[in-house]
Amino acid sequence: MRRTTMFKRLGLIAAMIGGAIIMALSSGVAWADKRIALVVGNSSYQTVPQLPNPARDAKAVGQMFKDAGFDSVEVLLDLGNLEFKRAIRKFEADADQADIAVVYYAGHGIEVNGNNFLIPVDARLSSDRDAEDEAIRLERMVLSADGAKKLRVIILDACRDNPFTVKMRRERRAALRAISSGLGKVEPTSTDTLIAYAAKAGSTADDGEGKHSPFTTALLKNLTVPGLDIRLAFGRVRDEVMKLTGARQEPFVYGSLGGGNISLVPPPVVEKEPEAADVKGDFELVAKINSARAWEVFISTYKTGFYADLARAQLASLTSKTASDVARDVGNVTVAALPQDTPAPVNEPSSRERLEFDRLKDSTDQAALKRFIKRYPDSPLALQVQHRLEVLQSAAAEREEKQRAEREAARLAAEQARIEAERKKAELAAARKREEDERRAKAEEAAQQARAADAERKAAEAKRKAEEAQRKAEELAAAKTAAEAARQKAESERAARQAELERRKAEEERRKAELAKQKEETCKAEETRFKELIARGSEGKELDNVKTFAREATCERLKPEVANTLKSFENETSRRLVTAAQVALSRIGCFSGDADGNLGSATRAALGRYHDAKKSPGKGQSDKGRSNGDLAITDDMVKELGQQSGRVCPLKCKAGEAVKDDTCVAETKPQPPAAAQHKRDDKATASKPARRPERTQTSRQREPAPRARQEASRPAPSYRAAPAMIGVGF
């Protein structure tokens, strides 16, 4: 009797602890519904400008679904046509095993001839006929989620301003609708399906200037709120997008759901506060066990409150005991678990029993537990081992029952699926038969209508040909009459035009003859005048007259001769000025060359020395800041040079010479002793041939060239002002 009461109490405690463990573990169990998502973002288009946001939007939405605990989330970026179709086909197979299926697409979309298409990154879309081959029908994307059991959601952020609409040619004449950048309105054919557009049908959406588009920004904020009905979530998305875009963009949702609350993320579990009486009863039961594991289960079940604090204190006191104390308390726990009116057991467990008990207390080996009970039937520890064995057997029975129920449910589901498949197959066969019968009937009716239309067309064609022949005959006769009248009129007009052309030609010849005569007379007059100017010479006013004549002359054959003459006059005037300047520069000791009228480097250097000499005080106006390239020979320059007297440019001697009496002479050196000097003189005389005395630079400068002496003996010429300055670069 005592053992039976003890087992009942220990069973109650074990049930309480097992329930607490199950409650503790149940908070982490995933939602029962299987949820999957396919996320596609196309940004890097190959034939139109790239979109900045779809790839980022897709990554963020995929992470949102993963954070929401979806069982499968596949994020694909920049899909071409073939990759896009393969992804849809794979998702279609996965959706058949799911409860909730969500598809998100960001990129370009387009409506062509009443059909909506999603555009892969490698599409070219040169014409509206290319859409069927190069783009993905929206219906294909919607049908890919059709296998989900509870909810299907298609989200399209694809209503951007589409550059393909500008470049596409319209080749189909029987188009239902024009090409549109936005997507057209669509109604899902299956139940519990929602299709969400970023913008209302026929309008475009903003791509946004931030990290994500306005539509995706609102989705990330509202779509996966735990427990929020998906219709309310899309309502919040609409309000936020309207606010972000200033009411320019209005998201829209097509489709309908039932009356229950349907959310993508389950609501959070709210734990019910336990009753105070239950907490007290559980505390008393655990106090009777008084083990660290029991107190830990109690604390994990009741995290706050008076009894939770007491349990923590009791657990702290237990963990602070020594190993010997813990071993000694094992028997006491068993005794404490007995009723108050039951005397404590007489037999104390041996150390061997305790060691074997410690090894088996967490074991799942039922055979070992049974051996312990059989070996120590009267031991207090056998009660705890018996309880663990009963718990394990109960759990095994529950697992077996659960597995059996699952197998039965699977069998029933498979049978139901087989029956449903057969039913659908029969319905499909019947529908195909009906479609075939309707097709045949329509084909026969169309054939009859075609035959009747063909006969009517042939009769109308014969009538049209007869009328056309009669009309052509009448037009031919009228054309012949009109052609004859036109021919006669054309001949008379041609004769009149010919006479007028001959009259105009004679008038033109007469006018040309008069003009040629006038030109010839003008040329003769200009030639006479030009000869007179040449005869007068090239100086002074005559040179100006020649220039004026060159500008005013109209006779073409005379212009080359005038230009050559003018050039020779200007060259002669320049040479005269240069020659006069060279003579004057030689006279004042600045130039040592021949007065040849050539403005060479020697003459330019002489001008530079002259102007450098003028920079010293008392030599006239300073030319500081002017280079030799800035100097020019003019009448004023020649007059200025003629007014100079004596040497203006300082005498420059070679190394080893000195200026003496306006002449460069060799510098004298101290004479060595006579004997050494005679030896050196004898050696120099013996080793060197006799040399003629050299003419010094001073002597050459003091002896002007013959032509220069003649020019210097003449008075300085007085030239009239030349028409142009003679510079170094002349």
PDB file of N, CA, C and O in Angstrom, residues 296-358:
ATOM      1  N   GLU A 296      15.064  23.669 -11.183  1.00  0.00           N
ATOM      2  CA  GLU A 296      15.306  24.343 -12.475  1.00  0.00           C
ATOM      3  C   GLU A 296      14.074  24.291 -13.367  1.00  0.00           C
ATOM      4  O   GLU A 296      13.716  25.276 -14.034  1.00  0.00           O
ATOM      5  N   VAL A 297      13.375  23.129 -13.398  1.00  0.00           N
ATOM      6  CA  VAL A 297      12.147  23.023 -14.195  1.00  0.00           C
ATOM      7  C   VAL A 297      11.078  23.959 -13.649  1.00  0.00           C
ATOM      8  O   VAL A 297      10.360  24.633 -14.412  1.00  0.00           O
ATOM      9  N   PHE A 298      10.958  24.040 -12.316  1.00  0.00           N
ATOM     10  CA  PHE A 298       9.968  24.935 -11.715  1.00  0.00           C
ATOM     11  C   PHE A 298      10.257  26.390 -12.091  1.00  0.00           C
ATOM     12  O   PHE A 298       9.344  27.151 -12.451  1.00  0.00           O
ATOM     13  N   ILE A 299      11.527  26.785 -11.995  1.00  0.00           N
ATOM     14  CA  ILE A 299      11.890  28.185 -12.298  1.00  0.00           C
ATOM     15  C   ILE A 299      11.659  28.503 -13.774  1.00  0.00           C
ATOM     16  O   ILE A 299      11.224  29.607 -14.138  1.00  0.00           O
ATOM     17  N   SER A 300      11.957  27.533 -14.674  1.00  0.00           N
ATOM     18  CA  SER A 300      11.719  27.784 -16.098  1.00  0.00           C
ATOM     19  C   SER A 300      10.236  27.867 -16.422  1.00  0.00           C
ATOM     20  O   SER A 300       9.824  28.535 -17.367  1.00  0.00           O
ATOM     21  N   THR A 301       9.393  27.187 -15.600  1.00  0.00           N
ATOM     22  CA  THR A 301       7.943  27.240 -15.819  1.00  0.00           C
ATOM     23  C   THR A 301       7.347  28.511 -15.239  1.00  0.00           C
ATOM     24  O   THR A 301       6.515  29.178 -15.877  1.00  0.00           O
ATOM     25  N   TYR A 302       7.736  28.874 -14.039  1.00  0.00           N
ATOM     26  CA  TYR A 302       7.238  30.085 -13.372  1.00  0.00           C
ATOM     27  C   TYR A 302       8.425  31.028 -13.180  1.00  0.00           C
ATOM     28  O   TYR A 302       9.199  30.883 -12.229  1.00  0.00           O
ATOM     29  N   LYS A 303       8.550  31.964 -14.083  1.00  0.00           N
ATOM     30  CA  LYS A 303       9.766  32.798 -14.101  1.00  0.00           C
ATOM     31  C   LYS A 303       9.722  33.919 -13.080  1.00  0.00           C
ATOM     32  O   LYS A 303      10.768  34.421 -12.669  1.00  0.00           O
ATOM     33  N   THR A 304       8.539  34.371 -12.692  1.00  0.00           N
ATOM     34  CA  THR A 304       8.433  35.495 -11.759  1.00  0.00           C
ATOM     35  C   THR A 304       7.470  35.129 -10.639  1.00  0.00           C
ATOM     36  O   THR A 304       6.673  34.175 -10.743  1.00  0.00           O
ATOM     37  N   GLY A 305       7.520  35.900  -9.576  1.00  0.00           N
ATOM     38  CA  GLY A 305       6.594  35.704  -8.467  1.00  0.00           C
ATOM     39  C   GLY A 305       7.301  35.276  -7.188  1.00  0.00           C
ATOM     40  O   GLY A 305       8.514  35.043  -7.143  1.00  0.00           O
ATOM     41  N   PHE A 306       6.479  35.188  -6.131  1.00  0.00           N
ATOM     42  CA  PHE A 306       7.000  34.868  -4.809  1.00  0.00           C
ATOM     43  C   PHE A 306       7.621  33.475  -4.772  1.00  0.00           C
ATOM     44  O   PHE A 306       8.740  33.273  -4.295  1.00  0.00           O
ATOM     45  N   TYR A 307       6.894  32.478  -5.327  1.00  0.00           N
ATOM     46  CA  TYR A 307       7.381  31.109  -5.281  1.00  0.00           C
ATOM     47  C   TYR A 307       8.596  30.919  -6.196  1.00  0.00           C
ATOM     48  O   TYR A 307       9.464  30.082  -5.921  1.00  0.00           O
ATOM     49  N   ALA A 308       8.674  31.697  -7.279  1.00  0.00           N
ATOM     50  CA  ALA A 308       9.848  31.613  -8.140  1.00  0.00           C
ATOM     51  C   ALA A 308      11.095  32.090  -7.401  1.00  0.00           C
ATOM     52  O   ALA A 308      12.184  31.493  -7.526  1.00  0.00           O
ATOM     53  N   ASP A 309      10.950  33.151  -6.621  1.00  0.00           N
ATOM     54  CA  ASP A 309      12.089  33.635  -5.838  1.00  0.00           C
ATOM     55  C   ASP A 309      12.508  32.607  -4.790  1.00  0.00           C
ATOM     56  O   ASP A 309      13.712  32.368  -4.565  1.00  0.00           O
ATOM     57  N   LEU A 310      11.511  31.955  -4.124  1.00  0.00           N
ATOM     58  CA  LEU A 310      11.840  30.928  -3.147  1.00  0.00           C
ATOM     59  C   LEU A 310      12.550  29.744  -3.806  1.00  0.00           C
ATOM     60  O   LEU A 310      13.501  29.175  -3.251  1.00  0.00           O
ATOM     61  N   ALA A 311      12.083  29.399  -5.035  1.00  0.00           N
ATOM     62  CA  ALA A 311      12.702  28.280  -5.742  1.00  0.00           C
ATOM     63  C   ALA A 311      14.145  28.602  -6.097  1.00  0.00           C
ATOM     64  O   ALA A 311      15.028  27.726  -5.998  1.00  0.00           O
ATOM     65  N   ARG A 312      14.416  29.829  -6.503  1.00  0.00           N
ATOM     66  CA  ARG A 312      15.798  30.216  -6.815  1.00  0.00           C
ATOM     67  C   ARG A 312      16.676  30.132  -5.571  1.00  0.00           C
ATOM     68  O   ARG A 312      17.848  29.701  -5.643  1.00  0.00           O
ATOM     69  N   ALA A 313      16.137  30.559  -4.421  1.00  0.00           N
ATOM     70  CA  ALA A 313      16.914  30.477  -3.183  1.00  0.00           C
ATOM     71  C   ALA A 313      17.199  29.023  -2.819  1.00  0.00           C
ATOM     72  O   ALA A 313      18.322  28.667  -2.402  1.00  0.00           O
ATOM     73  N   GLN A 314      16.188  28.147  -3.009  1.00  0.00           N
ATOM     74  CA  GLN A 314      16.390  26.739  -2.691  1.00  0.00           C
ATOM     75  C   GLN A 314      17.409  26.108  -3.639  1.00  0.00           C
ATOM     76  O   GLN A 314      18.260  25.312  -3.217  1.00  0.00           O
ATOM     77  N   LEU A 315      17.342  26.482  -4.913  1.00  0.00           N
ATOM     78  CA  LEU A 315      18.297  25.955  -5.889  1.00  0.00           C
ATOM     79  C   LEU A 315      19.710  26.423  -5.558  1.00  0.00           C
ATOM     80  O   LEU A 315      20.680  25.654  -5.664  1.00  0.00           O
ATOM     81  N   ALA A 316      19.850  27.677  -5.110  1.00  0.00           N
ATOM     82  CA  ALA A 316      21.167  28.193  -4.749  1.00  0.00           C
ATOM     83  C   ALA A 316      21.737  27.444  -3.556  1.00  0.00           C
ATOM     84  O   ALA A 316      22.939  27.136  -3.491  1.00  0.00           O
ATOM     85  N   SER A 317      20.866  27.120  -2.600  1.00  0.00           N
ATOM     86  CA  SER A 317      21.361  26.396  -1.421  1.00  0.00           C
ATOM     87  C   SER A 317      21.772  24.976  -1.775  1.00  0.00           C
ATOM     88  O   SER A 317      22.733  24.438  -1.215  1.00  0.00           O
ATOM     89  N   LEU A 318      21.052  24.374  -2.743  1.00  0.00           N
ATOM     90  CA  LEU A 318      21.403  23.015  -3.150  1.00  0.00           C
ATOM     91  C   LEU A 318      22.728  22.992  -3.907  1.00  0.00           C
ATOM     92  O   LEU A 318      23.556  22.104  -3.719  1.00  0.00           O
ATOM     93  N   THR A 319      22.929  23.950  -4.804  1.00  0.00           N
ATOM     94  CA  THR A 319      24.158  23.966  -5.608  1.00  0.00           C
ATOM     95  C   THR A 319      25.384  24.288  -4.784  1.00  0.00           C
ATOM     96  O   THR A 319      26.514  24.003  -5.187  1.00  0.00           O
ATOM     97  N   SER A 320      25.199  24.900  -3.593  1.00  0.00           N
ATOM     98  CA  SER A 320      26.348  25.228  -2.750  1.00  0.00           C
ATOM     99  C   SER A 320      26.802  24.063  -1.875  1.00  0.00           C
ATOM    100  O   SER A 320      27.831  24.151  -1.208  1.00  0.00           O
ATOM    101  N   LYS A 321      26.071  22.971  -1.863  1.00  0.00           N
ATOM    102  CA  LYS A 321      26.462  21.827  -1.035  1.00  0.00           C
ATOM    103  C   LYS A 321      27.625  21.092  -1.655  1.00  0.00           C
ATOM    104  O   LYS A 321      27.845  21.148  -2.849  1.00  0.00           O
ATOM    105  N   THR A 322      28.329  20.373  -0.852  1.00  0.00           N
ATOM    106  CA  THR A 322      29.464  19.594  -1.342  1.00  0.00           C
ATOM    107  C   THR A 322      28.973  18.338  -2.015  1.00  0.00           C
ATOM    108  O   THR A 322      27.795  17.970  -1.922  1.00  0.00           O
ATOM    109  N   ALA A 323      29.879  17.644  -2.691  1.00  0.00           N
ATOM    110  CA  ALA A 323      29.510  16.425  -3.398  1.00  0.00           C
ATOM    111  C   ALA A 323      29.011  15.351  -2.430  1.00  0.00           C
ATOM    112  O   ALA A 323      28.081  14.599  -2.715  1.00  0.00           O
ATOM    113  N   SER A 324      29.613  15.292  -1.258  1.00  0.00           N
ATOM    114  CA  SER A 324      29.161  14.296  -0.278  1.00  0.00           C
ATOM    115  C   SER A 324      27.766  14.594   0.221  1.00  0.00           C
ATOM    116  O   SER A 324      26.956  13.693   0.437  1.00  0.00           O
ATOM    117  N   ASP A 325      27.455  15.876   0.382  1.00  0.00           N
ATOM    118  CA  ASP A 325      26.109  16.265   0.806  1.00  0.00           C
ATOM    119  C   ASP A 325      25.084  15.884  -0.240  1.00  0.00           C
ATOM    120  O   ASP A 325      23.989  15.413   0.083  1.00  0.00           O
ATOM    121  N   VAL A 326      25.440  16.085  -1.493  1.00  0.00           N
ATOM    122  CA  VAL A 326      24.491  15.751  -2.567  1.00  0.00           C
ATOM    123  C   VAL A 326      24.237  14.267  -2.605  1.00  0.00           C
ATOM    124  O   VAL A 326      23.111  13.782  -2.746  1.00  0.00           O
ATOM    125  N   ALA A 327      25.345  13.505  -2.472  1.00  0.00           N
ATOM    126  CA  ALA A 327      25.181  12.048  -2.483  1.00  0.00           C
ATOM    127  C   ALA A 327      24.334  11.581  -1.296  1.00  0.00           C
ATOM    128  O   ALA A 327      23.526  10.663  -1.402  1.00  0.00           O
ATOM    129  N   ARG A 328      24.505  12.198  -0.147  1.00  0.00           N
ATOM    130  CA  ARG A 328      23.751  11.800   1.042  1.00  0.00           C
ATOM    131  C   ARG A 328      22.287  12.182   0.936  1.00  0.00           C
ATOM    132  O   ARG A 328      21.406  11.519   1.461  1.00  0.00           O
ATOM    133  N   ASP A 329      21.994  13.279   0.198  1.00  0.00           N
ATOM    134  CA  ASP A 329      20.608  13.746   0.072  1.00  0.00           C
ATOM    135  C   ASP A 329      19.792  12.929  -0.894  1.00  0.00           C
ATOM    136  O   ASP A 329      18.576  13.106  -0.983  1.00  0.00           O
ATOM    137  N   VAL A 330      20.427  12.056  -1.681  1.00  0.00           N
ATOM    138  CA  VAL A 330      19.655  11.266  -2.654  1.00  0.00           C
ATOM    139  C   VAL A 330      18.627  10.405  -1.940  1.00  0.00           C
ATOM    140  O   VAL A 330      17.468  10.320  -2.330  1.00  0.00           O
ATOM    141  N   GLY A 331      19.083   9.735  -0.864  1.00  0.00           N
ATOM    142  CA  GLY A 331      18.130   8.926  -0.105  1.00  0.00           C
ATOM    143  C   GLY A 331      17.079   9.766   0.580  1.00  0.00           C
ATOM    144  O   GLY A 331      15.917   9.388   0.668  1.00  0.00           O
ATOM    145  N   ASN A 332      17.440  10.945   1.070  1.00  0.00           N
ATOM    146  CA  ASN A 332      16.495  11.807   1.763  1.00  0.00           C
ATOM    147  C   ASN A 332      15.396  12.299   0.836  1.00  0.00           C
ATOM    148  O   ASN A 332      14.270  12.510   1.258  1.00  0.00           O
ATOM    149  N   VAL A 333      15.745  12.557  -0.458  1.00  0.00           N
ATOM    150  CA  VAL A 333      14.717  13.015  -1.402  1.00  0.00           C
ATOM    151  C   VAL A 333      13.635  11.982  -1.546  1.00  0.00           C
ATOM    152  O   VAL A 333      12.445  12.275  -1.580  1.00  0.00           O
ATOM    153  N   THR A 334      14.095  10.712  -1.600  1.00  0.00           N
ATOM    154  CA  THR A 334      13.111   9.644  -1.746  1.00  0.00           C
ATOM    155  C   THR A 334      12.217   9.558  -0.513  1.00  0.00           C
ATOM    156  O   THR A 334      11.008   9.392  -0.600  1.00  0.00           O
ATOM    157  N   VAL A 335      12.829   9.715   0.660  1.00  0.00           N
ATOM    158  CA  VAL A 335      12.040   9.665   1.887  1.00  0.00           C
ATOM    159  C   VAL A 335      11.089  10.839   1.954  1.00  0.00           C
ATOM    160  O   VAL A 335       9.940  10.718   2.358  1.00  0.00           O
ATOM    161  N   ALA A 336      11.555  12.040   1.520  1.00  0.00           N
ATOM    162  CA  ALA A 336      10.688  13.219   1.573  1.00  0.00           C
ATOM    163  C   ALA A 336       9.513  13.094   0.639  1.00  0.00           C
ATOM    164  O   ALA A 336       8.497  13.745   0.833  1.00  0.00           O
ATOM    165  N   ALA A 337       9.668  12.239  -0.387  1.00  0.00           N
ATOM    166  CA  ALA A 337       8.574  12.105  -1.338  1.00  0.00           C
ATOM    167  C   ALA A 337       7.437  11.254  -0.799  1.00  0.00           C
ATOM    168  O   ALA A 337       6.363  11.216  -1.379  1.00  0.00           O
ATOM    169  N   LEU A 338       7.676  10.536   0.294  1.00  0.00           N
ATOM    170  CA  LEU A 338       6.638   9.677   0.845  1.00  0.00           C
ATOM    171  C   LEU A 338       5.613  10.502   1.613  1.00  0.00           C
ATOM    172  O   LEU A 338       5.903  11.623   2.053  1.00  0.00           O
ATOM    173  N   PRO A 339       4.407   9.984   1.817  1.00  0.00           N
ATOM    174  CA  PRO A 339       3.402  10.702   2.633  1.00  0.00           C
ATOM    175  C   PRO A 339       3.894  10.861   4.071  1.00  0.00           C
ATOM    176  O   PRO A 339       4.753  10.112   4.545  1.00  0.00           O
ATOM    177  N   GLN A 340       3.296  11.882   4.730  1.00  0.00           N
ATOM    178  CA  GLN A 340       3.741  12.201   6.080  1.00  0.00           C
ATOM    179  C   GLN A 340       3.469  11.056   7.058  1.00  0.00           C
ATOM    180  O   GLN A 340       4.182  10.869   8.031  1.00  0.00           O
ATOM    181  N   ASP A 341       2.401  10.283   6.793  1.00  0.00           N
ATOM    182  CA  ASP A 341       2.067   9.219   7.715  1.00  0.00           C
ATOM    183  C   ASP A 341       2.770   7.919   7.370  1.00  0.00           C
ATOM    184  O   ASP A 341       2.508   6.889   7.977  1.00  0.00           O
ATOM    185  N   THR A 342       3.697   7.940   6.338  1.00  0.00           N
ATOM    186  CA  THR A 342       4.395   6.723   5.954  1.00  0.00           C
ATOM    187  C   THR A 342       5.775   6.750   6.585  1.00  0.00           C
ATOM    188  O   THR A 342       6.536   7.711   6.396  1.00  0.00           O
ATOM    189  N   PRO A 343       6.146   5.692   7.352  1.00  0.00           N
ATOM    190  CA  PRO A 343       7.476   5.712   7.973  1.00  0.00           C
ATOM    191  C   PRO A 343       8.560   5.613   6.928  1.00  0.00           C
ATOM    192  O   PRO A 343       8.331   5.121   5.821  1.00  0.00           O
ATOM    193  N   ALA A 344       9.723   6.133   7.216  1.00  0.00           N
ATOM    194  CA  ALA A 344      10.845   6.125   6.277  1.00  0.00           C
ATOM    195  C   ALA A 344      11.296   4.699   6.036  1.00  0.00           C
ATOM    196  O   ALA A 344      11.186   3.846   6.909  1.00  0.00           O
ATOM    197  N   PRO A 345      11.796   4.400   4.865  1.00  0.00           N
ATOM    198  CA  PRO A 345      12.250   3.040   4.582  1.00  0.00           C
ATOM    199  C   PRO A 345      13.441   2.691   5.461  1.00  0.00           C
ATOM    200  O   PRO A 345      14.244   3.538   5.846  1.00  0.00           O
ATOM    201  N   VAL A 346      13.497   1.370   5.761  1.00  0.00           N
ATOM    202  CA  VAL A 346      14.543   0.913   6.656  1.00  0.00           C
ATOM    203  C   VAL A 346      15.866   0.791   5.934  1.00  0.00           C
ATOM    204  O   VAL A 346      16.900   1.142   6.473  1.00  0.00           O
ATOM    205  N   ASN A 347      15.822   0.303   4.648  1.00  0.00           N
ATOM    206  CA  ASN A 347      17.052   0.027   3.918  1.00  0.00           C
ATOM    207  C   ASN A 347      17.614   1.308   3.307  1.00  0.00           C
ATOM    208  O   ASN A 347      16.907   2.017   2.584  1.00  0.00           O
ATOM    209  N   GLU A 348      18.854   1.596   3.628  1.00  0.00           N
ATOM    210  CA  GLU A 348      19.536   2.724   3.003  1.00  0.00           C
ATOM    211  C   GLU A 348      20.264   2.217   1.767  1.00  0.00           C
ATOM    212  O   GLU A 348      20.813   1.117   1.781  1.00  0.00           O
ATOM    213  N   PRO A 349      20.302   3.011   0.636  1.00  0.00           N
ATOM    214  CA  PRO A 349      20.991   2.553  -0.585  1.00  0.00           C
ATOM    215  C   PRO A 349      22.500   2.518  -0.357  1.00  0.00           C
ATOM    216  O   PRO A 349      23.077   3.385   0.298  1.00  0.00           O
ATOM    217  N   SER A 350      23.118   1.472  -0.908  1.00  0.00           N
ATOM    218  CA  SER A 350      24.569   1.355  -0.804  1.00  0.00           C
ATOM    219  C   SER A 350      25.249   2.273  -1.816  1.00  0.00           C
ATOM    220  O   SER A 350      24.620   2.840  -2.708  1.00  0.00           O
ATOM    221  N   SER A 351      26.566   2.404  -1.632  1.00  0.00           N
ATOM    222  CA  SER A 351      27.316   3.259  -2.563  1.00  0.00           C
ATOM    223  C   SER A 351      27.291   2.699  -3.967  1.00  0.00           C
ATOM    224  O   SER A 351      27.255   3.442  -4.952  1.00  0.00           O
ATOM    225  N   ARG A 352      27.276   1.370  -4.094  1.00  0.00           N
ATOM    226  CA  ARG A 352      27.210   0.756  -5.438  1.00  0.00           C
ATOM    227  C   ARG A 352      25.880   1.083  -6.093  1.00  0.00           C
ATOM    228  O   ARG A 352      25.811   1.389  -7.301  1.00  0.00           O
ATOM    229  N   GLU A 353      24.802   1.029  -5.285  1.00  0.00           N
ATOM    230  CA  GLU A 353      23.491   1.379  -5.825  1.00  0.00           C
ATOM    231  C   GLU A 353      23.471   2.839  -6.288  1.00  0.00           C
ATOM    232  O   GLU A 353      22.915   3.180  -7.338  1.00  0.00           O
ATOM    233  N   ARG A 354      24.071   3.693  -5.462  1.00  0.00           N
ATOM    234  CA  ARG A 354      24.068   5.111  -5.825  1.00  0.00           C
ATOM    235  C   ARG A 354      24.848   5.357  -7.124  1.00  0.00           C
ATOM    236  O   ARG A 354      24.435   6.136  -7.993  1.00  0.00           O
ATOM    237  N   LEU A 355      26.019   4.693  -7.243  1.00  0.00           N
ATOM    238  CA  LEU A 355      26.816   4.883  -8.465  1.00  0.00           C
ATOM    239  C   LEU A 355      26.061   4.394  -9.693  1.00  0.00           C
ATOM    240  O   LEU A 355      26.032   5.065 -10.739  1.00  0.00           O
ATOM    241  N   GLU A 356      25.444   3.222  -9.581  1.00  0.00           N
ATOM    242  CA  GLU A 356      24.704   2.700 -10.729  1.00  0.00           C
ATOM    243  C   GLU A 356      23.477   3.576 -11.019  1.00  0.00           C
ATOM    244  O   GLU A 356      23.097   3.785 -12.173  1.00  0.00           O
ATOM    245  N   PHE A 357      22.853   4.100  -9.933  1.00  0.00           N
ATOM    246  CA  PHE A 357      21.704   4.992 -10.122  1.00  0.00           C
ATOM    247  C   PHE A 357      22.119   6.293 -10.841  1.00  0.00           C
ATOM    248  O   PHE A 357      21.419   6.765 -11.738  1.00  0.00           O
ATOM    249  N   ASP A 358      23.275   6.846 -10.423  1.00  0.00           N
ATOM    250  CA  ASP A 358      23.749   8.070 -11.083  1.00  0.00           C
ATOM    251  C   ASP A 358      24.019   7.836 -12.563  1.00  0.00           C
ATOM    252  O   ASP A 358      23.827   8.721 -13.403  1.00  0.00           O
TER     253      ASP A 358
END
